[in-house]
């Protein structure tokens, strides 16, 4: 029937939109992680090599 066909098309469109949204989210998360990695590594090196920060302050920065 016409209604069934319309519902199937809408379901297909919704499924495709959800897949696109998931791909975009995955891409954004990946990009953000890549941008934050050097910062996290630098902070870890600071922690290893100096006692400038109190542990509590550095732990806060590393979160």
CSV table of N, CA and C in Angstrom, one decimal:
chain,number,residue,atom,x,y,z
A,1,UNK,N,0.8,-1.2,0.0
A,1,UNK,CA,0.0,0.0,0.0
A,1,UNK,C,0.9,1.2,0.0
A,2,UNK,N,0.2,2.4,-0.3
A,2,UNK,CA,0.9,3.6,-0.3
A,2,UNK,C,1.5,4.0,1.0
A,3,UNK,N,0.7,3.8,2.0
A,3,UNK,CA,1.2,4.2,3.4
A,3,UNK,C,2.4,3.4,3.8
A,4,UNK,N,2.4,2.1,3.5
A,4,UNK,CA,3.5,1.2,3.9
A,4,UNK,C,4.7,1.6,3.1
A,5,UNK,N,4.6,1.9,1.8
A,5,UNK,CA,5.8,2.4,1.0
A,5,UNK,C,6.3,3.7,1.6
A,6,UNK,N,5.5,4.6,2.0
A,6,UNK,CA,5.9,5.8,2.5
A,6,UNK,C,6.7,5.6,3.8
A,7,UNK,N,6.1,4.8,4.7
A,7,UNK,CA,6.8,4.5,6.0
A,7,UNK,C,8.1,3.8,5.7
A,8,UNK,N,8.2,3.0,4.7
A,8,UNK,CA,9.5,2.3,4.4
A,8,UNK,C,10.5,3.4,4.0
A,9,UNK,N,10.1,4.3,3.1
A,9,UNK,CA,11.0,5.3,2.7
A,9,UNK,C,11.5,6.2,3.8
A,10,UNK,N,10.5,6.6,4.7
A,10,UNK,CA,10.9,7.4,5.8
A,10,UNK,C,11.9,6.7,6.8
A,11,UNK,N,11.6,5.4,7.0
A,11,UNK,CA,12.5,4.6,7.8
A,11,UNK,C,13.9,4.5,7.2
A,12,UNK,N,14.0,4.3,5.9
A,12,UNK,CA,15.3,4.3,5.2
A,12,UNK,C,16.0,5.6,5.3
A,13,UNK,N,15.2,6.7,5.2
A,13,UNK,CA,15.8,8.1,5.3
A,13,UNK,C,16.4,8.3,6.7
A,14,UNK,N,15.6,7.9,7.7
A,14,UNK,CA,16.0,8.0,9.1
A,14,UNK,C,17.2,7.2,9.4
A,15,UNK,N,17.3,6.0,8.9
A,15,UNK,CA,18.4,5.1,9.1
A,15,UNK,C,19.7,5.8,8.5
A,16,UNK,N,19.5,6.3,7.2
A,16,UNK,CA,20.7,6.9,6.6
A,16,UNK,C,21.1,8.2,7.3
A,17,UNK,N,20.2,9.0,7.8
A,17,UNK,CA,20.5,10.2,8.6
A,17,UNK,C,21.2,9.8,9.9
A,18,UNK,N,20.8,8.7,10.5
A,18,UNK,CA,21.4,8.3,11.8
A,18,UNK,C,22.9,7.8,11.5
A,19,UNK,N,23.1,7.1,10.4
A,19,UNK,CA,24.4,6.6,10.0
A,19,UNK,C,25.3,7.8,9.7
A,20,UNK,N,24.8,8.8,9.0
A,20,UNK,CA,25.6,10.0,8.7
A,20,UNK,C,25.9,10.8,10.0
A,21,UNK,N,25.0,10.9,10.9
A,21,UNK,CA,25.3,11.5,12.2
A,21,UNK,C,26.4,10.8,12.9
A,22,UNK,N,26.3,9.5,12.9
A,22,UNK,CA,27.3,8.7,13.6
A,22,UNK,C,28.7,8.8,13.0
A,23,UNK,N,28.7,8.8,11.7
A,23,UNK,CA,30.0,9.0,11.0
A,23,UNK,C,30.6,10.4,11.4
A,24,UNK,N,29.8,11.4,11.4
A,24,UNK,CA,30.2,12.8,11.7
A,24,UNK,C,30.7,12.8,13.2
A,25,UNK,N,30.0,12.2,14.1
A,25,UNK,CA,30.4,12.2,15.5
A,25,UNK,C,31.7,11.5,15.6
A,26,UNK,N,31.9,10.3,15.0
A,26,UNK,CA,33.1,9.6,15.1
A,26,UNK,C,34.3,10.4,14.5
A,27,UNK,N,34.1,11.1,13.4
A,27,UNK,CA,35.1,11.9,12.8
A,27,UNK,C,35.5,13.1,13.8
A,28,UNK,N,34.5,13.7,14.4
A,28,UNK,CA,34.8,14.8,15.3
A,28,UNK,C,35.6,14.3,16.6
A,29,UNK,N,35.1,13.2,17.1
A,29,UNK,CA,35.8,12.7,18.3
A,29,UNK,C,37.3,12.3,17.9
A,30,UNK,N,37.5,11.7,16.8
A,30,UNK,CA,38.8,11.4,16.3
A,30,UNK,C,39.7,12.7,16.2
A,31,UNK,N,39.2,13.7,15.5
A,31,UNK,CA,39.9,14.9,15.3
A,31,UNK,C,40.2,15.6,16.7
A,32,UNK,N,39.3,15.6,17.6
A,32,UNK,CA,39.5,16.3,18.9
A,32,UNK,C,40.6,15.5,19.7
A,33,UNK,N,40.5,14.2,19.6
A,33,UNK,CA,41.5,13.4,20.3
A,33,UNK,C,42.9,13.7,19.8
A,34,UNK,N,43.0,13.8,18.4
A,34,UNK,CA,44.3,14.0,17.8
A,34,UNK,C,44.8,15.4,18.2
A,35,UNK,N,44.0,16.4,18.3
A,35,UNK,CA,44.4,17.7,18.7
A,35,UNK,C,44.8,17.8,20.2
A,36,UNK,N,44.2,17.0,21.0
A,36,UNK,CA,44.5,17.1,22.4
A,36,UNK,C,45.7,16.2,22.8
A,37,UNK,N,46.0,15.3,22.0
A,37,UNK,CA,47.1,14.4,22.4
A,37,UNK,C,48.4,15.1,22.7
A,38,UNK,N,48.9,16.0,21.8
A,38,UNK,CA,50.1,16.7,22.1
A,38,UNK,C,50.1,17.5,23.5
A,39,UNK,N,48.9,18.1,23.8
A,39,UNK,CA,48.7,18.8,25.0
A,39,UNK,C,48.9,17.8,26.2
A,40,UNK,N,48.2,16.7,26.1
A,40,UNK,CA,48.3,15.7,27.2
A,40,UNK,C,49.7,15.1,27.4
A,41,UNK,N,50.4,14.9,26.2
A,41,UNK,CA,51.7,14.4,26.3
A,41,UNK,C,52.6,15.5,27.0
A,42,UNK,N,52.5,16.7,26.6
A,42,UNK,CA,53.3,17.8,27.2
A,42,UNK,C,53.0,17.9,28.7
A,43,UNK,N,51.8,17.8,29.1
A,43,UNK,CA,51.5,17.9,30.5
A,43,UNK,C,52.0,16.7,31.3
A,44,UNK,N,52.0,15.5,30.6
A,44,UNK,CA,52.6,14.4,31.3
A,44,UNK,C,54.1,14.6,31.5
A,45,UNK,N,54.8,15.1,30.4
A,45,UNK,CA,56.2,15.4,30.6
A,45,UNK,C,56.5,16.4,31.7
A,46,UNK,N,55.7,17.4,31.7
A,46,UNK,CA,55.9,18.4,32.8
A,46,UNK,C,55.8,17.7,34.2
A,47,UNK,N,54.8,16.9,34.3
A,47,UNK,CA,54.6,16.2,35.5
A,47,UNK,C,55.8,15.3,35.9
A,48,UNK,N,56.4,14.6,34.9
A,48,UNK,CA,57.5,13.8,35.1
A,48,UNK,C,58.8,14.6,35.5
A,49,UNK,N,59.0,15.7,34.9
A,49,UNK,CA,60.2,16.5,34.9
A,49,UNK,C,60.3,17.6,35.9
A,50,UNK,N,59.2,18.0,36.5
A,50,UNK,CA,59.2,19.2,37.3
A,50,UNK,C,58.2,19.0,38.5
A,51,UNK,N,58.4,19.8,39.5
A,51,UNK,CA,57.4,19.8,40.6
A,51,UNK,C,56.8,21.2,40.7
A,52,UNK,N,56.7,21.8,39.6
A,52,UNK,CA,56.1,23.2,39.6
A,52,UNK,C,54.7,23.2,40.1
A,53,UNK,N,53.9,22.2,39.6
A,53,UNK,CA,52.5,22.1,40.0
A,53,UNK,C,52.4,21.1,41.2
A,54,UNK,N,51.5,21.4,42.1
A,54,UNK,CA,51.1,20.5,43.1
A,54,UNK,C,50.4,19.3,42.3
A,55,UNK,N,50.5,18.2,42.9
A,55,UNK,CA,49.8,17.0,42.2
A,55,UNK,C,48.4,17.2,42.0
A,56,UNK,N,47.7,17.9,42.9
A,56,UNK,CA,46.3,18.1,42.8
A,56,UNK,C,46.0,19.0,41.6
A,57,UNK,N,46.8,20.1,41.4
A,57,UNK,CA,46.6,21.0,40.3
A,57,UNK,C,46.9,20.3,39.0
A,58,UNK,N,48.0,19.5,38.9
A,58,UNK,CA,48.3,18.9,37.7
A,58,UNK,C,47.2,17.8,37.3
A,59,UNK,N,46.8,17.1,38.3
A,59,UNK,CA,45.7,16.1,38.1
A,59,UNK,C,44.5,16.8,37.5
A,60,UNK,N,44.2,18.0,38.0
A,60,UNK,CA,43.1,18.8,37.4
A,60,UNK,C,43.3,19.2,36.0
A,61,UNK,N,44.5,19.6,35.7
A,61,UNK,CA,44.9,19.9,34.3
A,61,UNK,C,44.8,18.7,33.3
A,62,UNK,N,45.2,17.6,33.8
A,62,UNK,CA,45.2,16.3,33.0
A,62,UNK,C,43.8,15.8,32.8
A,63,UNK,N,42.8,16.2,33.5
A,63,UNK,CA,41.5,15.7,33.3
A,63,UNK,C,40.8,16.2,32.0
